[in-house]
Coordinates of N, CA and C in Angstrom, one line a residue:
Chain A
S5 N 0.5 -1.1 0.1 CA -0.1 0.2 -0.4 C 0.9 1.4 0.1
A6 N 0.2 2.6 -0.5 CA 0.7 3.7 -0.5 C 0.7 4.3 0.9
V7 N 1.7 5.4 0.6 CA 2.0 6.3 1.9 C 1.7 7.6 1.7
I8 N 0.3 8.1 1.9 CA -0.1 9.3 2.0 C 0.1 10.7 2.6
S9 N 1.0 11.4 2.2 CA 0.8 12.4 2.8 C 0.2 13.9 2.2
Q10 N -0.5 14.4 3.4 CA -2.1 15.3 2.9 C -1.5 16.7 3.9
K11 N -1.5 17.8 3.0 CA -1.4 18.9 3.8 C -2.1 20.1 3.4
P12 N -2.7 21.0 3.8 CA -2.1 20.5 5.7 C -3.3 20.0 6.6
S13 N -3.3 18.9 7.7 CA -3.9 18.5 8.4 C -5.4 19.5 8.7
R14 N -5.2 20.6 9.5 CA -6.3 21.1 9.3 C -5.8 22.6 9.5
D15 N -6.8 23.1 9.4 CA -7.5 25.1 8.7 C -8.1 25.4 9.3
I16 N -7.9 26.4 9.7 CA -9.6 27.7 10.1 C -9.6 28.9 8.6
C17 N -10.8 28.9 8.4 CA -10.3 29.9 7.5 C -11.5 30.7 7.2
Q18 N -11.6 32.1 6.8 CA -12.5 33.1 7.0 C -12.8 32.7 5.6
R19 N -14.7 33.1 5.3 CA -15.8 33.7 4.2 C -14.5 33.6 3.5
G20 N -15.3 33.2 2.0 CA -14.5 33.8 0.9 C -13.6 33.9 0.8
T21 N -12.8 32.7 1.5 CA -11.0 32.7 0.8 C -11.0 31.6 0.3
S22 N -9.7 30.8 -0.1 CA -9.6 29.6 -0.6 C -8.2 29.2 -0.2
L23 N -8.4 27.8 -0.2 CA -7.6 27.1 0.7 C -7.2 26.1 -0.7
T24 N -5.6 25.4 -0.8 CA -5.4 24.6 -1.3 C -4.9 23.4 -0.2
I25 N -4.8 22.1 -1.1 CA -4.9 20.7 0.0 C -4.0 20.3 -1.1
Q26 N -3.0 19.7 0.0 CA -1.3 19.4 -1.4 C -1.9 17.2 -0.6
C27 N -1.8 16.8 -2.0 CA -1.6 15.0 -1.8 C -0.4 14.4 -2.5
Q28 N 0.7 13.8 -1.7 CA 2.0 13.3 -1.7 C 1.8 12.1 -1.7
V29 N 1.5 11.1 -2.9 CA 2.1 9.8 -2.4 C 3.7 9.5 -2.4
D30 N 3.4 8.2 -1.9 CA 5.1 7.7 -2.2 C 5.5 6.9 -3.2
S31 N 4.5 7.0 -4.1 CA 4.9 5.7 -5.3 C 4.0 6.4 -6.7
Q32 N 4.3 6.1 -7.3 CA 3.4 6.0 -9.0 C 1.8 5.6 -8.7
V33 N 0.9 6.3 -9.1 CA 0.0 5.8 -9.1 C -0.7 5.7 -10.1
T34 N -2.0 5.2 -10.7 CA -2.9 5.8 -12.0 C -3.8 6.2 -11.5
M35 N -4.6 6.2 -11.1 CA -5.9 7.3 -10.1 C -5.3 7.8 -8.6
M36 N -6.2 8.8 -8.4 CA -6.3 9.8 -7.2 C -7.9 10.2 -7.5
F37 N -8.2 10.0 -6.1 CA -9.9 10.6 -6.0 C -9.5 11.5 -4.8
W38 N -10.3 12.9 -4.5 CA -10.7 13.5 -3.7 C -11.7 13.3 -3.2
Y39 N -12.3 12.9 -1.7 CA -13.5 12.6 -1.1 C -13.5 14.0 -0.2
R40 N -14.7 13.9 0.0 CA -15.2 14.9 1.4 C -16.3 14.5 2.4
Q41 N -15.8 14.5 3.8 CA -16.4 13.6 4.8 C -17.2 15.0 5.7
Q42 N -17.8 15.1 5.3 CA -18.6 16.5 6.6 C -18.7 15.2 7.7
P43 N -19.6 16.3 8.7 CA -19.1 16.0 10.3 C -20.4 14.8 10.3
G44 N -19.7 13.8 10.8 CA -20.7 12.7 11.3 C -21.3 11.9 10.2
Q45 N -20.6 12.5 9.2 CA -21.1 11.6 7.8 C -19.9 10.6 7.0
S46 N -20.9 10.0 5.9 CA -19.5 9.0 5.5 C -19.1 9.6 4.3
L47 N -18.1 9.2 3.1 CA -17.5 9.8 2.7 C -18.2 10.0 1.0
T48 N -18.2 11.2 0.8 CA -18.7 11.3 -0.4 C -17.8 12.0 -1.7
L49 N -17.7 11.5 -2.7 CA -16.5 11.1 -4.2 C -16.6 12.9 -4.6
I50 N -15.6 13.7 -4.8 CA -15.6 14.9 -5.3 C -15.2 14.7 -6.6
A51 N -14.1 14.6 -6.9 CA -13.4 14.2 -8.6 C -12.2 13.0 -8.6
T52 N -12.1 12.9 -9.5 CA -11.3 11.6 -9.9 C -10.1 12.7 -10.6
A53 N -9.1 12.5 -9.9 CA -7.5 13.9 -10.5 C -6.7 12.6 -11.4
N54 N -7.3 13.2 -12.5 CA -6.5 12.6 -13.9 C -5.3 12.8 -14.1
Q55 N -4.1 12.6 -14.7 CA -3.0 13.0 -14.9 C -2.9 13.5 -16.1
G56 N -2.2 14.7 -16.4 CA -2.3 15.4 -17.7 C -3.7 16.2 -18.6
S57 N -5.0 16.1 -17.9 CA -6.1 15.6 -18.3 C -6.9 16.8 -16.9
E58 N -8.2 17.2 -17.1 CA -9.2 18.0 -16.9 C -9.4 16.3 -15.3
A59 N -9.8 16.9 -14.2 CA -10.6 15.9 -13.6 C -11.7 16.0 -13.5
T60 N -12.5 15.2 -13.2 CA -13.5 13.9 -13.7 C -14.6 14.2 -12.5
Y61 N -15.4 15.4 -12.0 CA -16.3 16.0 -11.4 C -17.6 15.4 -10.9
E62 N -18.1 14.5 -9.7 CA -19.4 13.6 -9.5 C -20.3 15.3 -9.5
S63 N -21.7 14.3 -9.5 CA -23.1 15.1 -9.7 C -22.4 15.8 -8.5
G64 N -22.8 17.4 -8.2 CA -23.1 18.1 -7.3 C -21.5 19.3 -7.2
F65 N -20.6 18.7 -7.9 CA -19.1 19.4 -7.7 C -18.9 20.1 -8.7
V66 N -18.6 21.1 -8.5 CA -18.2 21.7 -9.7 C -16.7 22.3 -10.1
I67 N -16.0 22.4 -11.2 CA -14.7 22.9 -11.1 C -14.4 24.4 -10.6
D68 N -15.2 24.9 -11.1 CA -14.9 26.1 -10.6 C -14.8 26.0 -8.7
K69 N -15.7 25.8 -8.4 CA -15.7 25.5 -6.8 C -14.3 25.1 -5.9
F70 N -13.9 23.2 -7.0 CA -13.3 22.3 -6.4 C -12.5 22.4 -7.3
P71 N -11.2 23.6 -7.9 CA -10.4 23.3 -8.9 C -9.3 22.2 -8.7
I72 N -8.9 21.2 -9.4 CA -8.0 20.1 -9.0 C -6.6 20.3 -9.8
S73 N -5.6 20.1 -9.4 CA -4.3 19.3 -10.6 C -4.0 18.5 -10.3
R74 N -2.7 17.5 -11.2 CA -2.6 16.5 -11.0 C -1.4 16.9 -12.2
P75 N 0.0 17.4 -11.7 CA 0.7 17.6 -12.7 C 1.7 16.5 -12.9
N76 N 1.6 15.3 -12.3 CA 2.0 14.2 -12.0 C 1.5 12.8 -11.3
L77 N 2.1 11.8 -11.7 CA 1.6 10.6 -10.9 C 1.9 10.4 -9.6
T78 N 2.3 11.3 -8.7 CA 2.5 11.3 -7.3 C 1.8 12.3 -6.7
F79 N 1.3 13.7 -7.2 CA 0.7 14.9 -6.5 C 0.5 15.3 -7.1
S80 N -0.9 15.9 -6.1 CA -2.5 16.7 -6.8 C -2.7 17.8 -5.6
T81 N -3.7 18.4 -6.2 CA -4.1 19.6 -5.0 C -5.5 19.6 -5.7
L82 N -6.1 19.9 -4.5 CA -7.7 20.5 -4.2 C -7.8 21.4 -3.6
T83 N -8.3 22.5 -4.5 CA -8.4 24.2 -3.6 C -10.1 24.3 -3.7
V84 N -11.1 24.4 -2.6 CA -11.6 24.7 -2.0 C -12.2 26.4 -2.0
S85 N -12.8 26.5 -3.2 CA -12.7 28.0 -3.3 C -13.6 28.8 -2.8
N86 N -13.7 30.3 -2.7 CA -14.6 30.8 -2.2 C -15.3 30.4 -0.9
M87 N -15.1 30.1 0.0 CA -15.1 29.3 1.0 C -16.5 30.0 1.9
S88 N -17.4 28.8 2.5 CA -18.9 29.6 2.8 C -18.8 28.0 4.1
P89 N -19.6 28.6 5.6 CA -19.3 27.6 6.3 C -19.9 26.0 5.9
E90 N -20.7 26.3 5.1 CA -20.8 25.1 4.6 C -19.9 23.7 4.3
D91 N -18.6 24.7 3.5 CA -18.1 24.1 2.9 C -17.1 23.5 4.4
S92 N -17.1 23.3 5.4 CA -16.7 22.9 6.7 C -16.7 21.5 6.4
S93 N -16.1 20.8 6.7 CA -15.5 18.9 6.6 C -14.2 18.8 6.6
I94 N -14.2 17.4 6.3 CA -12.8 17.0 6.4 C -12.7 16.9 5.0
Y95 N -11.3 17.0 4.4 CA -11.3 16.5 2.9 C -10.1 15.2 2.7
L96 N -10.3 14.9 2.0 CA -9.7 13.1 1.9 C -8.9 12.7 0.7
C97 N -8.0 12.6 0.5 CA -6.6 12.3 -0.8 C -7.1 10.4 -0.8
S98 N -7.1 9.7 -1.9 CA -6.8 8.7 -1.9 C -6.5 8.1 -3.3
V99 N -5.9 7.4 -2.8 CA -5.0 6.5 -4.4 C -5.7 5.0 -4.5
V100 N -5.9 4.4 -5.7 CA -5.8 2.9 -6.2 C -4.9 2.4 -6.3
F101 N -4.7 0.9 -6.0 CA -3.3 0.5 -7.0 C -4.5 -1.0 -7.5
L102 N -4.4 -0.8 -8.8 CA -4.8 -1.6 -10.3 C -4.0 -3.2 -9.4
G103 N -4.6 -4.1 -10.2 CA -3.9 -5.4 -10.5 C -3.9 -6.5 -8.9
Q104 N -2.8 -7.0 -9.1 CA -2.3 -8.0 -7.9 C -2.8 -7.2 -6.5
Y105 N -2.3 -6.2 -6.4 CA -2.4 -5.4 -4.9 C -3.8 -4.0 -5.1
Y106 N -4.5 -5.0 -5.9 CA -5.9 -3.7 -6.1 C -6.3 -3.1 -4.4
G107 N -6.1 -2.5 -4.2 CA -6.9 -1.2 -3.4 C -6.9 -0.1 -2.8
Y108 N -7.6 0.2 -2.0 CA -7.6 2.1 -1.8 C -6.8 2.3 -0.6
T109 N -6.1 3.5 -0.9 CA -5.3 4.0 0.6 C -6.0 5.5 0.6
F110 N -6.1 6.0 1.9 CA -6.7 7.2 2.4 C -5.4 7.8 2.8
G111 N -5.4 9.4 3.1 CA -4.8 9.9 3.4 C -5.5 10.1 4.6
S112 N -4.8 11.2 5.6 CA -5.0 11.5 6.6 C -5.9 12.7 6.9
G113 N -6.3 13.0 5.8 CA -7.2 13.9 5.7 C -6.6 15.9 6.3
T114 N -8.0 16.4 5.8 CA -7.7 18.0 5.9 C -9.0 18.2 6.5
R115 N -8.8 18.4 7.8 CA -10.0 19.0 8.7 C -10.3 20.2 8.6
L116 N -11.3 21.2 7.8 CA -11.4 22.5 7.2 C -12.4 22.9 8.3
T117 N -12.2 24.0 8.8 CA -13.5 25.2 9.4 C -13.9 26.2 8.7
V118 N -14.7 26.9 8.2 CA -14.2 28.1 7.1 C -15.4 28.5 8.7
V119 N -15.4 29.7 9.1 CA -15.4 30.7 10.1 C -16.2 32.5 9.4
Chain B
Q20 N -28.3 4.8 -9.2 CA -27.6 5.6 -8.4 C -26.9 4.2 -8.0
Q21 N -25.4 3.8 -7.9 CA -24.9 3.0 -7.1 C -25.1 3.2 -5.4
Q22 N -25.6 2.2 -4.8 CA -25.6 2.5 -3.3 C -25.2 1.4 -2.9
V23 N -24.9 1.3 -1.6 CA -24.8 0.5 -0.2 C -25.2 1.1 1.0
K24 N -26.3 -0.1 1.4 CA -26.7 0.6 2.7 C -26.6 -0.5 3.9
Q25 N -26.0 0.3 4.9 CA -25.0 -0.1 6.0 C -26.1 0.4 7.3
S26 N -25.7 -1.1 8.0 CA -26.8 -0.7 8.8 C -26.1 -1.5 10.3
P27 N -25.9 -1.5 11.9 CA -26.8 -0.4 12.6 C -25.9 1.2 11.9
Q28 N -26.7 2.2 12.4 CA -26.2 3.6 12.4 C -25.4 3.7 13.3
S29 N -25.4 3.2 14.9 CA -24.3 2.8 16.2 C -24.6 1.6 17.1
L30 N -23.4 0.9 17.7 CA -23.9 -0.2 18.1 C -22.7 -0.1 19.6
I31 N -23.2 -0.5 20.5 CA -22.5 -0.2 21.5 C -23.0 -2.1 21.9
V32 N -21.7 -2.4 22.4 CA -21.1 -3.7 23.1 C -20.6 -4.0 24.0
Q33 N -20.2 -5.0 24.9 CA -19.4 -5.4 25.9 C -18.6 -5.9 25.6
K34 N -16.9 -5.3 25.8 CA -16.0 -5.7 25.9 C -16.1 -7.5 25.9
G35 N -15.5 -8.2 24.8 CA -15.6 -9.4 24.3 C -16.9 -10.0 23.5
G36 N -17.4 -9.2 23.6 CA -18.6 -9.4 22.2 C -18.4 -9.1 21.0
I37 N -19.7 -9.8 19.9 CA -19.6 -9.8 18.9 C -20.4 -9.1 18.0
P38 N -19.9 -7.7 17.8 CA -20.6 -6.9 17.1 C -20.7 -7.0 15.4
I39 N -21.7 -7.0 15.0 CA -22.2 -7.5 13.3 C -22.3 -6.2 13.2
I40 N -22.3 -6.0 11.6 CA -22.0 -4.5 10.6 C -22.8 -5.2 9.7
N41 N -23.8 -5.0 9.1 CA -24.8 -5.3 8.2 C -24.3 -4.3 6.4
C42 N -23.9 -5.0 5.5 CA -24.1 -3.9 4.5 C -24.9 -4.8 3.0
A43 N -25.8 -4.2 2.6 CA -26.6 -4.1 1.1 C -26.1 -3.4 -0.3
Y44 N -25.7 -4.1 -1.4 CA -25.4 -3.3 -2.3 C -26.4 -3.8 -3.4
E45 N -26.8 -2.6 -4.5 CA -27.1 -3.2 -5.4 C -26.9 -3.2 -7.1
N46 N -25.6 -2.9 -6.7 CA -25.2 -3.4 -8.7 C -24.3 -4.1 -8.5
T47 N -24.6 -5.0 -9.2 CA -24.6 -6.6 -9.2 C -22.9 -6.7 -10.0
A48 N -22.2 -6.0 -10.5 CA -21.0 -5.4 -11.5 C -20.2 -4.9 -10.1
F49 N -20.8 -4.8 -9.0 CA -19.1 -4.9 -7.8 C -18.8 -6.1 -8.0
D50 N -17.3 -5.9 -7.5 CA -16.7 -7.3 -7.4 C -15.7 -7.2 -6.4
Y51 N -15.8 -5.9 -5.9 CA -14.3 -6.0 -4.6 C -15.3 -4.8 -2.9
F52 N -15.3 -5.8 -2.0 CA -15.8 -5.2 -1.0 C -15.5 -4.7 0.0
P53 N -14.9 -3.9 0.3 CA -13.7 -3.5 1.7 C -14.4 -3.1 2.7
W54 N -13.6 -3.7 4.0 CA -14.5 -2.5 5.1 C -13.4 -2.0 5.4
Y55 N -13.5 -0.5 6.1 CA -12.6 0.9 6.7 C -12.8 0.9 8.2
Q56 N -11.8 1.0 8.4 CA -12.2 1.3 10.2 C -11.5 2.8 10.5
Q57 N -12.2 3.8 10.8 CA -11.8 5.4 10.9 C -12.0 5.6 12.6
F58 N -10.7 6.1 13.0 CA -10.5 6.7 14.1 C -11.2 8.2 14.4
P59 N -11.1 9.0 15.5 CA -11.6 10.4 15.4 C -10.1 11.0 14.7
G60 N -9.9 11.8 13.6 CA -9.3 12.8 13.1 C -8.6 12.0 12.5
K61 N -8.6 10.4 12.3 CA -7.7 9.9 11.2 C -8.5 9.4 9.8
G62 N -7.6 9.7 8.9 CA -8.1 8.6 7.3 C -8.7 7.5 7.6
P63 N -10.1 6.6 6.5 CA -10.2 5.5 7.1 C -9.2 4.4 6.8
A64 N -9.1 3.6 7.4 CA -7.9 2.5 7.1 C -8.5 1.1 6.8
L65 N -7.9 0.7 5.9 CA -8.3 -0.5 5.6 C -8.7 -1.7 6.5
L66 N -9.5 -2.1 6.4 CA -9.7 -3.1 7.4 C -9.4 -4.9 7.3
I67 N -10.0 -5.2 6.2 CA -10.4 -6.3 5.4 C -11.0 -5.9 4.1
A68 N -11.0 -6.9 3.3 CA -11.8 -6.8 2.1 C -12.2 -8.5 1.6
I69 N -13.4 -8.2 0.2 CA -13.5 -10.1 0.3 C -13.9 -9.8 -1.1
R70 N -13.9 -10.5 -2.0 CA -14.3 -10.6 -3.7 C -15.6 -11.7 -3.5
P71 N -16.5 -11.4 -4.1 CA -17.3 -12.2 -4.5 C -17.3 -14.1 -4.9
D72 N -15.8 -14.6 -4.9 CA -15.7 -15.6 -5.4 C -15.7 -16.2 -4.3
V73 N -16.2 -15.7 -2.9 CA -15.9 -16.6 -1.6 C -16.7 -16.3 -1.0
S74 N -17.2 -16.7 0.5 CA -18.8 -16.4 1.4 C -18.1 -16.0 2.2
E75 N -16.4 -16.3 3.2 CA -16.2 -15.8 3.9 C -14.6 -15.7 4.4
K76 N -14.3 -14.4 4.8 CA -12.7 -14.6 4.8 C -12.5 -13.8 6.1
K77 N -11.5 -13.9 6.5 CA -10.7 -14.2 8.2 C -9.8 -13.6 7.9
E78 N -9.3 -12.6 8.9 CA -7.3 -11.6 9.2 C -8.4 -11.3 10.6
G79 N -7.0 -12.5 11.7 CA -7.2 -11.8 12.9 C -8.4 -12.3 13.5
R80 N -9.3 -10.8 14.1 CA -10.4 -11.2 15.0 C -11.1 -10.4 13.8
F81 N -11.4 -10.4 12.5 CA -12.2 -9.4 11.7 C -13.1 -10.8 10.7
T82 N -13.5 -10.8 10.9 CA -14.6 -11.5 9.4 C -15.4 -10.8 8.7
I83 N -15.5 -11.3 7.5 CA -16.2 -11.0 6.2 C -17.3 -12.2 5.9
S84 N -18.5 -11.8 6.0 CA -19.2 -13.0 5.9 C -19.9 -12.3 4.5
F85 N -19.9 -12.6 3.1 CA -20.7 -12.5 1.7 C -21.8 -13.4 1.3
N86 N -22.7 -12.6 1.1 CA -23.8 -13.6 0.5 C -24.3 -12.8 -0.9
K87 N -23.6 -13.3 -2.3 CA -23.3 -12.9 -3.6 C -25.2 -13.2 -3.8
S88 N -26.2 -13.7 -3.6 CA -27.7 -13.8 -3.9 C -28.1 -12.7 -3.4
A89 N -28.0 -12.4 -1.6 CA -28.5 -11.4 -1.5 C -28.2 -10.3 -1.4
K90 N -27.3 -9.8 -2.2 CA -26.7 -8.7 -2.7 C -25.7 -8.4 -1.0
Q91 N -25.5 -9.3 -0.1 CA -25.3 -8.6 1.3 C -24.0 -9.2 2.1
F92 N -23.8 -7.7 3.1 CA -22.4 -9.0 3.4 C -21.5 -7.6 4.9
S93 N -21.3 -8.5 6.0 CA -21.4 -8.3 6.9 C -19.7 -8.7 7.7
L94 N -19.4 -7.7 8.6 CA -17.9 -7.6 9.3 C -18.7 -8.0 10.8
H95 N -17.8 -9.0 10.9 CA -18.3 -9.5 12.8 C -16.7 -9.0 13.1
I96 N -16.8 -8.7 14.6 CA -15.1 -8.4 15.2 C -15.3 -9.6 16.8
M97 N -14.5 -10.2 16.4 CA -14.2 -11.6 17.5 C -14.0 -10.8 18.6
D98 N -14.2 -11.2 19.7 CA -13.6 -10.6 21.3 C -13.4 -9.1 21.1
S99 N -14.4 -8.5 20.7 CA -14.1 -7.0 20.4 C -13.6 -6.8 22.1
Q100 N -12.7 -5.3 21.5 CA -11.9 -4.6 22.9 C -12.7 -3.5 22.4
P101 N -11.7 -2.2 24.2 CA -12.3 -1.1 23.7 C -11.9 -0.4 22.7
G102 N -10.5 -0.6 22.1 CA -10.1 -0.3 21.2 C -10.4 -0.2 20.0
D103 N -11.2 -1.3 19.7 CA -12.2 -1.3 18.6 C -12.8 -0.6 18.1
S104 N -13.3 0.5 19.8 CA -14.3 1.8 19.2 C -13.8 2.8 18.3
A105 N -14.4 2.9 17.1 CA -14.0 3.7 16.0 C -15.3 3.5 15.0
T106 N -15.5 4.7 14.2 CA -16.4 4.4 13.1 C -16.0 3.2 11.9
Y107 N -17.1 2.2 11.7 CA -16.9 1.5 10.5 C -17.6 1.6 9.2
F108 N -16.8 2.0 8.0 CA -17.6 1.9 6.7 C -17.5 0.8 5.8
C109 N -18.2 0.1 4.9 CA -18.1 -0.6 4.8 C -18.3 0.0 2.8
A110 N -18.1 -0.5 2.3 CA -17.9 0.1 1.0 C -17.1 -1.1 -0.4
A111 N -17.9 -0.8 -1.7 CA -18.3 -1.5 -2.9 C -17.3 -0.4 -3.9
S112 N -16.8 -1.5 -4.8 CA -16.4 -0.9 -5.8 C -16.3 -2.0 -7.4
Q113 N -15.9 -1.8 -8.6 CA -16.3 -2.8 -9.8 C -14.3 -2.5 -10.1
E114 N -13.9 -3.5 -9.8 CA -12.3 -3.4 -10.0 C -11.8 -3.4 -10.9
T115 N -13.0 -4.1 -12.0 CA -12.3 -4.4 -13.7 C -12.2 -3.1 -14.4
S116 N -12.8 -1.7 -13.8 CA -13.0 -0.7 -14.4 C -12.2 0.4 -13.9
G117 N -11.7 0.3 -12.6 CA -10.6 1.0 -11.4 C -11.7 1.8 -10.7
S118 N -12.9 1.6 -10.9 CA -13.4 2.3 -10.3 C -13.5 3.0 -8.8
R119 N -14.6 4.0 -8.7 CA -14.0 5.1 -7.2 C -15.1 3.9 -5.7
L120 N -15.0 4.2 -4.9 CA -15.5 3.4 -3.7 C -16.7 4.2 -3.7
T121 N -17.7 3.3 -3.7 CA -18.9 3.7 -2.8 C -19.1 3.1 -1.9
F122 N -19.8 4.3 -0.8 CA -19.4 4.1 0.6 C -20.5 3.8 1.2
G123 N -20.7 3.2 2.3 CA -22.2 3.2 3.4 C -21.4 4.4 4.1
E124 N -23.0 4.4 4.8 CA -23.3 5.9 6.0 C -22.2 5.6 6.8
G125 N -21.9 4.3 7.5 CA -21.0 4.4 8.8 C -21.6 3.8 9.6
T126 N -20.9 3.0 10.6 CA -21.5 2.5 12.1 C -20.7 3.0 13.2
Q127 N -21.2 3.8 13.8 CA -20.3 4.4 15.2 C -20.5 3.2 15.8
L128 N -19.2 2.2 16.6 CA -19.2 1.4 17.6 C -18.6 1.4 18.6
T129 N -19.1 1.4 19.5 CA -18.6 1.6 21.3 C -18.5 -0.2 21.8
V130 N -17.2 0.0 22.5 CA -16.6 -1.2 22.9 C -16.7 -1.1 24.3
N131 N -17.5 -1.4 25.3 CA -17.3 -1.1 26.6 C -16.8 -1.5 27.3
P132 N -15.5 -0.8 28.3 CA -14.7 -2.2 29.4 C -15.0 -3.0 30.2

């Protein structure tokens, strides 16, 4: 399994500002995902981060609000733009290994509070 | 909409008890069924996973039972300990397409000493 480093681990941000979350993986992975976990809730997929092309967003999530970059096979960023208190959540990066060692690994998450 | 239904929402057992968490899925194309354990302030950690070609899988004190015809699977924790107190999520995906995980709603487990 991969080791995922996610930064920052937590932040408190002002309404209307933006925060960029970084996800660094210790090995090359084909697929990276960004999830949101609202307080006391399950995980909801925001988007699949595609290397070298635009991210694929799930229903209810748009690029203007959650722009994603994936410049290479080990790194991705998620930006939460023009934040409101409703964006207060844990944001998680995840990767999947295909083939013999198929499985999903998650980062420790970024706990975001918008005030 | 691909869905995975999980129950119960919360569960309290005494130390040594055997909590059982159940999940049901709709999409018959799912072929990978993991369980994740999440402690407060941490990301989900893979506990155990099963594929539909087997009906049961054990890893230590954790067992998955799988019923393909009923489209259901469950997690059993043998000899539960207070350190097992966490939130547990079932999930499902379609390995052949490398698709993302679809999660259940989660079960908050408390194991009392």
